Tab-separated table of C-alpha atoms in Angstrom:
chain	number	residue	atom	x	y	z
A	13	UNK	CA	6.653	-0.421	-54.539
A	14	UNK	CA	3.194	-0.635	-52.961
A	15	UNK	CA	5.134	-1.870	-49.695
A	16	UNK	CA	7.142	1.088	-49.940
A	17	UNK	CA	3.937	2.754	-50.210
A	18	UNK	CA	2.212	1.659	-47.404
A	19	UNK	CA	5.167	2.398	-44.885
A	20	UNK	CA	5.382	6.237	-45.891
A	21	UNK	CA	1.181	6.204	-45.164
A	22	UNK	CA	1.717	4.777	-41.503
A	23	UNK	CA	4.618	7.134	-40.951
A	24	UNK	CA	2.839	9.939	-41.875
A	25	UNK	CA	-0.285	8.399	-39.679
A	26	UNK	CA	1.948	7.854	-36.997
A	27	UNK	CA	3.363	11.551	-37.404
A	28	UNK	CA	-0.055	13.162	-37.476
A	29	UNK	CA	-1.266	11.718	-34.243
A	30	UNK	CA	1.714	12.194	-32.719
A	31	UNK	CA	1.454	15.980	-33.713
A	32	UNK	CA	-2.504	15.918	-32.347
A	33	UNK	CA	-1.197	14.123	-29.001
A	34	UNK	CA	1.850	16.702	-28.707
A	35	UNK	CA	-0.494	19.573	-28.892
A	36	UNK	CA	-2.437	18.333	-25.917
A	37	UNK	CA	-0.213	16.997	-23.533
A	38	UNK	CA	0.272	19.032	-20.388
A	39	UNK	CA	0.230	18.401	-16.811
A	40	UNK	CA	-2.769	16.410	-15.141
A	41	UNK	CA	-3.890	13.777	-12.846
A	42	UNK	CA	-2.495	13.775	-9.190
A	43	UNK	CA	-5.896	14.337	-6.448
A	44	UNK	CA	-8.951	13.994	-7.059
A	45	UNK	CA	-11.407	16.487	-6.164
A	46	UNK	CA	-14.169	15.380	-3.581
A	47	UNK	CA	-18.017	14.684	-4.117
A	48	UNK	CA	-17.284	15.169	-8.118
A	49	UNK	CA	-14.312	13.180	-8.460
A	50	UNK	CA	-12.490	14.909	-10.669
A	51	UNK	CA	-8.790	14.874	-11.095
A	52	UNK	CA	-6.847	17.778	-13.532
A	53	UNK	CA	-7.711	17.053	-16.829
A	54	UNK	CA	-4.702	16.289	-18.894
A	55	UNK	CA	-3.084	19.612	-21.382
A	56	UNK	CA	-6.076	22.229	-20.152
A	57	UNK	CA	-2.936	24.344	-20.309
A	58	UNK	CA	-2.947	24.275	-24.051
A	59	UNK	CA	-6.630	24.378	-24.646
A	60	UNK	CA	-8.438	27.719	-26.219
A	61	UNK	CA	-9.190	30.235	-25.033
A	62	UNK	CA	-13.092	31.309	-24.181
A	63	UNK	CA	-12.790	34.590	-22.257
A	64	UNK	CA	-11.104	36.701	-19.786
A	65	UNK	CA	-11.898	38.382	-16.516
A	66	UNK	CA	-11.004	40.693	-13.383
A	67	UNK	CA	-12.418	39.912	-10.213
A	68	UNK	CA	-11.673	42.747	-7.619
A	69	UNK	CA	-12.721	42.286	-3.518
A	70	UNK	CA	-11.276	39.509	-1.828
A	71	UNK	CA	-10.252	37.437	-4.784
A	72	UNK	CA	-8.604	40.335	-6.685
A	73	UNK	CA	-7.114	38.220	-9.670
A	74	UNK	CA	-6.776	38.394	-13.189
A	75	UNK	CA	-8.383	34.956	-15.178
A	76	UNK	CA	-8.918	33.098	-18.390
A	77	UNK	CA	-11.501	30.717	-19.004
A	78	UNK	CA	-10.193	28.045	-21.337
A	79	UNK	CA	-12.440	25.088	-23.333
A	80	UNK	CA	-11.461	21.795	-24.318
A	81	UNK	CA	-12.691	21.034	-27.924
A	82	UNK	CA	-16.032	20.199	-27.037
A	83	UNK	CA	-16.733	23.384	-25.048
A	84	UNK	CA	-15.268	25.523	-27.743
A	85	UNK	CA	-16.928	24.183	-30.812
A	86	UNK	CA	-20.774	24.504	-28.466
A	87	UNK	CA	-19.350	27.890	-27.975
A	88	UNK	CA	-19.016	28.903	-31.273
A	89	UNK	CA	-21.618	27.258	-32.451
A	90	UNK	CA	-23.620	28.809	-29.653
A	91	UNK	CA	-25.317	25.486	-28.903
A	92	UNK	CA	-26.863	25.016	-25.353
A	93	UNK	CA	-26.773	22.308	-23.247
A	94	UNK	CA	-22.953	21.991	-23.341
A	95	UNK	CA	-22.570	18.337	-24.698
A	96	UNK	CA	-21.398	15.709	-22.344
A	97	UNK	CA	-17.113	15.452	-22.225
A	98	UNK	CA	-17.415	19.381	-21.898
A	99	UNK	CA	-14.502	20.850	-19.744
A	100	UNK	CA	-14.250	24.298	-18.698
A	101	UNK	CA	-11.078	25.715	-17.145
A	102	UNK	CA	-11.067	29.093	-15.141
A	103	UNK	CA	-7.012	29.800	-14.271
A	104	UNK	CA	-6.528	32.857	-12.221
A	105	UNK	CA	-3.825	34.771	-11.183
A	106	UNK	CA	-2.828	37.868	-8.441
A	107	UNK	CA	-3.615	41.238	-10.130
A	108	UNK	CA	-0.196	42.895	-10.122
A	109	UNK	CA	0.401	46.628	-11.142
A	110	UNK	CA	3.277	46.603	-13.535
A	111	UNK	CA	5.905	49.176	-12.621
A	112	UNK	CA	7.878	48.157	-15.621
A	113	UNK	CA	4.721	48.709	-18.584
A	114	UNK	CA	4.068	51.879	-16.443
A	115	UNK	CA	6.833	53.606	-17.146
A	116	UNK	CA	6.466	53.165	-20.954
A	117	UNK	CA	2.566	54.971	-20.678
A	118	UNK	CA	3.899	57.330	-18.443
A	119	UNK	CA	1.227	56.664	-16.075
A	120	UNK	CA	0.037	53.584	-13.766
A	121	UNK	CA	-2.566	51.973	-16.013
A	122	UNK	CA	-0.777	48.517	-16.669
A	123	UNK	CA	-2.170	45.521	-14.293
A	124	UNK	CA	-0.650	42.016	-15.356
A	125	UNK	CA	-0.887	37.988	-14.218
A	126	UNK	CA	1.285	37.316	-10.986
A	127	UNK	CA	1.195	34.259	-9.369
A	128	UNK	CA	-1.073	31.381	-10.427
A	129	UNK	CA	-4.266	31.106	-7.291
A	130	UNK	CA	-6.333	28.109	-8.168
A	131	UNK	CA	-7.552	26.805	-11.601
A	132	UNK	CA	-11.398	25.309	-11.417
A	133	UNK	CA	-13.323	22.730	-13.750
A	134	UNK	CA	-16.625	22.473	-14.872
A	135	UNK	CA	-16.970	18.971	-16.057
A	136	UNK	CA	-20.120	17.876	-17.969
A	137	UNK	CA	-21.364	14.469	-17.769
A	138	UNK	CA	-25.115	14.499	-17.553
A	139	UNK	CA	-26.398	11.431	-15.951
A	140	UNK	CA	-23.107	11.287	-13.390
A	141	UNK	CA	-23.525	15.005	-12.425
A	142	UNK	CA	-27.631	14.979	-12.794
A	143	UNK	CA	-28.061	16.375	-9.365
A	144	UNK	CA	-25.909	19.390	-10.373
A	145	UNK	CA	-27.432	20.512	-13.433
A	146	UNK	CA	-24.847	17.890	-15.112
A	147	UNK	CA	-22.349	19.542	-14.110
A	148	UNK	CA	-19.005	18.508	-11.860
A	149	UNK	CA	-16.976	20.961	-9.806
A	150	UNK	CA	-13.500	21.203	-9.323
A	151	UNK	CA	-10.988	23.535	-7.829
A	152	UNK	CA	-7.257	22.792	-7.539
A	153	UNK	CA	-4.177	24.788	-5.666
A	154	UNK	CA	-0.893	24.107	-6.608
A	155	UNK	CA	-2.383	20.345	-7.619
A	156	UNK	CA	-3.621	20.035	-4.223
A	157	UNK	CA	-8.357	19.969	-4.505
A	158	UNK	CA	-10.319	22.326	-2.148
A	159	UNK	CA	-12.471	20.586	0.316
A	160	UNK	CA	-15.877	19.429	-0.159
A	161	UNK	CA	-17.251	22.240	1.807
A	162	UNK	CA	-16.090	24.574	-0.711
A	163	UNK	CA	-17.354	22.595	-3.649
A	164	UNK	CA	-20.660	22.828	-2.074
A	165	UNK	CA	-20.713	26.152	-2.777
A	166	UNK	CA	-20.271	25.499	-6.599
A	167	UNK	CA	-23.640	24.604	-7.967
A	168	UNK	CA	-26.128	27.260	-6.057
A	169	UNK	CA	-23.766	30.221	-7.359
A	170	UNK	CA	-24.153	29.036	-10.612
A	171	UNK	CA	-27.618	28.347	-10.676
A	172	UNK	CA	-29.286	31.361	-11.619
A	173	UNK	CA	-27.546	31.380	-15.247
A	174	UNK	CA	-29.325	27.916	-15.478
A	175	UNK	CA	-30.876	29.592	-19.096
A	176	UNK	CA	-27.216	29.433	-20.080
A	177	UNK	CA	-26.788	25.990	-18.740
A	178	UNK	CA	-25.053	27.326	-15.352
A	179	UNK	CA	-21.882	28.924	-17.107
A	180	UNK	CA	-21.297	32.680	-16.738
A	181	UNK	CA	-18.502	32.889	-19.174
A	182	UNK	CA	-19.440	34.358	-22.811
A	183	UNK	CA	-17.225	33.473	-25.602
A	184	UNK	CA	-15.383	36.660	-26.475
A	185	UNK	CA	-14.985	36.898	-30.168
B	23	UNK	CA	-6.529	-8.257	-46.778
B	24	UNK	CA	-3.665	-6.035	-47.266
B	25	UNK	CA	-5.799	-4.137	-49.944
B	26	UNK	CA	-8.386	-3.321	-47.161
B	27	UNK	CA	-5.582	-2.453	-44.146
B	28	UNK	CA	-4.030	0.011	-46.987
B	29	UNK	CA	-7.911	1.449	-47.364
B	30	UNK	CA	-8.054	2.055	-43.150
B	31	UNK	CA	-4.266	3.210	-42.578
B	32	UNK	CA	-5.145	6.256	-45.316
B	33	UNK	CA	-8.461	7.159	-43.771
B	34	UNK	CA	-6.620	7.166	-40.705
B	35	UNK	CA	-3.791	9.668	-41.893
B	36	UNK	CA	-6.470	11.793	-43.696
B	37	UNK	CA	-8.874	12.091	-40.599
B	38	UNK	CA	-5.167	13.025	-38.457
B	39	UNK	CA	-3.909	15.229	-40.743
B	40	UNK	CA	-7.792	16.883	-41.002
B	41	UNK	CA	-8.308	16.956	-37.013
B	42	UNK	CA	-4.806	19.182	-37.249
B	43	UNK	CA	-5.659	21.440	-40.106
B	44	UNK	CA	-9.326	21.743	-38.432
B	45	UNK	CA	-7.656	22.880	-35.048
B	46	UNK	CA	-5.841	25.729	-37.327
B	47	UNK	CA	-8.159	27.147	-39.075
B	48	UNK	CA	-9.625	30.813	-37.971
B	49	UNK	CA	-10.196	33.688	-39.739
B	50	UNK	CA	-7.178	35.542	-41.312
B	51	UNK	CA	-5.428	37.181	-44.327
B	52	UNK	CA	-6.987	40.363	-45.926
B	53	UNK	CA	-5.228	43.526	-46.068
B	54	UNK	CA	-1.395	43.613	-45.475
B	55	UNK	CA	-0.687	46.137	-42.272
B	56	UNK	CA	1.717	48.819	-44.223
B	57	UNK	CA	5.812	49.036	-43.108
B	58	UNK	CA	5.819	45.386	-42.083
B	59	UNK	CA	3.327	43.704	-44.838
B	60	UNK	CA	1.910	41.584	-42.432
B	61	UNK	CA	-1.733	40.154	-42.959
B	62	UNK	CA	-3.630	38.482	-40.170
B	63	UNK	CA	-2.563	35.284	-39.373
B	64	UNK	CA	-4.384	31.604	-40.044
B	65	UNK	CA	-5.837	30.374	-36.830
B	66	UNK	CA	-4.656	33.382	-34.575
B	67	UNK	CA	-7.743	32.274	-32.026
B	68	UNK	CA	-7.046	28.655	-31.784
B	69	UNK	CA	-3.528	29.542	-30.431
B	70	UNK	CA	-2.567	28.869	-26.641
B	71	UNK	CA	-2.738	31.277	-23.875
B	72	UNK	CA	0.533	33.448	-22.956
B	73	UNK	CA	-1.022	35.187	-20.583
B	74	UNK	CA	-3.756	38.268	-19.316
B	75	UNK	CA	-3.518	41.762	-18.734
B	76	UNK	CA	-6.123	44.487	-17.818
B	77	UNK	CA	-4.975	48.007	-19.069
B	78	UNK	CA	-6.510	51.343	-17.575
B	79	UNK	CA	-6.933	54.949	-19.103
B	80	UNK	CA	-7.811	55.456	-22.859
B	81	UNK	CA	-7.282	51.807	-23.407
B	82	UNK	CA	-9.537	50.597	-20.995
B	83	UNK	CA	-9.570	46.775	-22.143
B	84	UNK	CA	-8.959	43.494	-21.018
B	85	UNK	CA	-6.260	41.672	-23.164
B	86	UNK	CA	-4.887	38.299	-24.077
B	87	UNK	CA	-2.149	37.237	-25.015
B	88	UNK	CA	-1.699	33.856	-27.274
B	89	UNK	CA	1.174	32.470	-29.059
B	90	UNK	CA	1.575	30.180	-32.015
B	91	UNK	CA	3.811	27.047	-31.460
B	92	UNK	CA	7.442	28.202	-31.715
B	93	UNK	CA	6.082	31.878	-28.962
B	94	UNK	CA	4.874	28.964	-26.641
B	95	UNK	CA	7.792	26.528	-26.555
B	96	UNK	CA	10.325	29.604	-26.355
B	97	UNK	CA	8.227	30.931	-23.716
B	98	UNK	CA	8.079	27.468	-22.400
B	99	UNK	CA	11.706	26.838	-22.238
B	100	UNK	CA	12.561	30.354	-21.574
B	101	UNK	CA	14.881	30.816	-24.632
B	102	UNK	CA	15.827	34.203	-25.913
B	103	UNK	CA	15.966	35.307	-28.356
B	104	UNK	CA	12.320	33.799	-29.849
B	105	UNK	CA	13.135	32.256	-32.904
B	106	UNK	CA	12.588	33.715	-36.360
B	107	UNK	CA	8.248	32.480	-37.174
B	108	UNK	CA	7.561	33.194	-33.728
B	109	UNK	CA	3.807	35.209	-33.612
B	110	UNK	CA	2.684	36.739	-30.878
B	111	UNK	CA	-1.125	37.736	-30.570
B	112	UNK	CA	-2.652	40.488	-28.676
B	113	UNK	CA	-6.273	40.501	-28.326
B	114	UNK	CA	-8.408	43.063	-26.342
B	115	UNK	CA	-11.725	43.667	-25.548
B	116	UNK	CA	-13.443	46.831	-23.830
B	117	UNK	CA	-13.133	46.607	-20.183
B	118	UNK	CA	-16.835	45.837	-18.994
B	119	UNK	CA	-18.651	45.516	-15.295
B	120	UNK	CA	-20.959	42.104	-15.222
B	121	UNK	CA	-24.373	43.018	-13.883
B	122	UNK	CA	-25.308	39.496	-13.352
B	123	UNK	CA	-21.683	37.943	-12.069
B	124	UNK	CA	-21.694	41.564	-9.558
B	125	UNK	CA	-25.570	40.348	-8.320
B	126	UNK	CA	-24.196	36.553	-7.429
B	127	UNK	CA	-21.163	37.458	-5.523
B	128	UNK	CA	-23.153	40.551	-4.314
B	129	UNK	CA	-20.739	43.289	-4.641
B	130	UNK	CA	-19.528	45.109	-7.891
B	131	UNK	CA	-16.447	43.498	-8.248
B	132	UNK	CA	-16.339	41.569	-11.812
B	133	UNK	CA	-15.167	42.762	-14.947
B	134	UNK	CA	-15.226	41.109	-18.472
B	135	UNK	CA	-14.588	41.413	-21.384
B	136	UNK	CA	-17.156	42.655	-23.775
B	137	UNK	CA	-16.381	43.984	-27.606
B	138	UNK	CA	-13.266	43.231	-29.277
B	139	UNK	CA	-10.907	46.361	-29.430
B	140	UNK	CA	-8.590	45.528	-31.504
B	141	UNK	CA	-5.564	42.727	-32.071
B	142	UNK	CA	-1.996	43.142	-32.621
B	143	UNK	CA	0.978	40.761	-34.116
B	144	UNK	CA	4.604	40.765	-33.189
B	145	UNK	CA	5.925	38.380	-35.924
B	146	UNK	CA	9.734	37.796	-36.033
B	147	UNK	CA	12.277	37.821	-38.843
B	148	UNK	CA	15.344	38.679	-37.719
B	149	UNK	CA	15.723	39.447	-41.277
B	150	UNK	CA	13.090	41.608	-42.930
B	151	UNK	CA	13.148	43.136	-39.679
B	152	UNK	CA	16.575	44.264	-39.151
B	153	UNK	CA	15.792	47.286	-38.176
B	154	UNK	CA	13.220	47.016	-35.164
B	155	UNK	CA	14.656	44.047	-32.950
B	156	UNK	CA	13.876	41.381	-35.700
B	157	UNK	CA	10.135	42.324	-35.346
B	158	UNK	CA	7.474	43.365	-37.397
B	159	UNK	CA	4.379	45.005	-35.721
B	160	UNK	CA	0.959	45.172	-36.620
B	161	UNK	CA	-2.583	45.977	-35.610
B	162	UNK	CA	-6.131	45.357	-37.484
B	163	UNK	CA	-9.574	46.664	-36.012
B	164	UNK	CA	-12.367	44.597	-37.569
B	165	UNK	CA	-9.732	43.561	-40.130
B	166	UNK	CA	-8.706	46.792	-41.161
B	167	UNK	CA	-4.888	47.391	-40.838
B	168	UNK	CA	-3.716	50.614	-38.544
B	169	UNK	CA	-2.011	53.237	-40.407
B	170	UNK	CA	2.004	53.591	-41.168
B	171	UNK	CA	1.879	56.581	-38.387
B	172	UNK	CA	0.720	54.231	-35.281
B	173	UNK	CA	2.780	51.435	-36.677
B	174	UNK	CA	6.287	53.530	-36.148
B	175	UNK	CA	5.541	53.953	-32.585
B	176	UNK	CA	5.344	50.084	-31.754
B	177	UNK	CA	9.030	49.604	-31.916
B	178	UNK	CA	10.176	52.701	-30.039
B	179	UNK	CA	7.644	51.722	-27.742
B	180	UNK	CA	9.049	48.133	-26.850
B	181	UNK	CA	12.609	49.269	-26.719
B	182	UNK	CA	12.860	49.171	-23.130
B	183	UNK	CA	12.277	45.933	-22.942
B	184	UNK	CA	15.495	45.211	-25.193
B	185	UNK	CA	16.764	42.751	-22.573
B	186	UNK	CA	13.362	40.514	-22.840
B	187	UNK	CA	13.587	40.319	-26.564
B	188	UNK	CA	11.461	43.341	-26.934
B	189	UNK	CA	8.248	41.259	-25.434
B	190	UNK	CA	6.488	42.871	-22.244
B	191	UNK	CA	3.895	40.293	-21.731
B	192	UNK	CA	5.919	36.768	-19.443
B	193	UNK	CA	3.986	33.962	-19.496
B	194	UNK	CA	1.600	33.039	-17.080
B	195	UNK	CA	1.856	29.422	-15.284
């Protein structure tokens, strides 16, 4: 009986992480970025969601900022500094009028997500990234990293919201 | 020995089966939305991204969409119909210009979102509800259900889109 027992309890062990590792598998690896290092974290994908955005000018794209569990629960908890193993993921996407949700208003009001641009991570790991206010930069197209020239640019744009530890994004409730 | 492996293999389903639940949770339940009886769903916020949209005129909002688990796989696999227990969550927030992204990229270009409009549920039952596609619509503003008269234009509304399953949003890579 208790042998019995103790198979059910690692099946159902077994079957919960299974269900937690399920949940955050995705796509990830491939490049890494330079100066930071960083390579796609693995099921940002299926991480939640912080906040979204519209840029207009030249990048003209519709985004969502997504946290992996770290970032979220600082979020929520409104805790600053970000603790170290945060990861924040900006995906964007072409703004695209949408002739189809148009013609239900009756009017051209409806922009939607076209194709995917670039996704970007902030990666925090304090003593690796101390130079950058602990933070590493990352930008990806199609899998393939931008150049170190344009990850220089990173850190002094995001510098003046050093009170909110350099990230722009609010949590939208 | 085996006394004390029994001990560590039930923390270890406990803590799984508690990292799961925790991942879940979210606000939800209150007052049934009338027609469809639907109450907010468990966890709505915790659910992965569908995609983005930005609508103009009255609505003025930026909006995301997230699904629960059997809205992502379908949308995943691209199987129609979505399968009865399929939820679909709109969020929006008012459609606001950043001050402080607008002085870094120097231009007024960025838009965010800033307080929470409303956030609607398309929840299917190809059952209970026969009679509009196998959905059931509703909307709650600071957890207060919409009224029967909105309610009755959802489906009429997302007719067009007969050939999609009634769902206007596609998901975003």
């Amino acid at each position: 009986m208790r042998g019995i027992a103790y198979f059910w309890v690692v099946v159902l062990a077994l079957g919960g992480m299974f269900v937690y590792i399920a949940h955050a598998a995705g796509h990830a690896g491939g490049e890494a970025a330079p100066i930071f290092g960083i390579t796609i974290p693995a099921g940002y994908r299926d991480w939640k969601l912080i906040s979204v955005a519209h840029e207009e000018g030249n990048l003209n794209d519709l985004r969502a900022l997504l946290g992996n569990d770290a970032a979220i629960k600082a979020y929520r908890e409104g805790k600053l500094p970000f603790p170290d193993g945060t990861i924040i993921a900006r995906l964007a996407w072409s703004y695209v009028p949408s002739e189809e949700n148009n013609k239900v208003f009756g009017r051209a009001q409806s922009f939607v997500a076209g194709d995917a641009t670039n996704v970007q991570f902030m990666v925090k790991d304090s003593r690796k990234y101390a130079a950058t206010g602990g933070w590493g930069f990352a930008q990806f197209k199609d899998g393939k990293p931008a150049d170190e020239a344009l990850l220089k640019t990173c850190f002094p744009c995001h510098e003046p919201v050093r009170a909110r530890d350099f990230v722009f994004t609010r949590y939208a409730p």
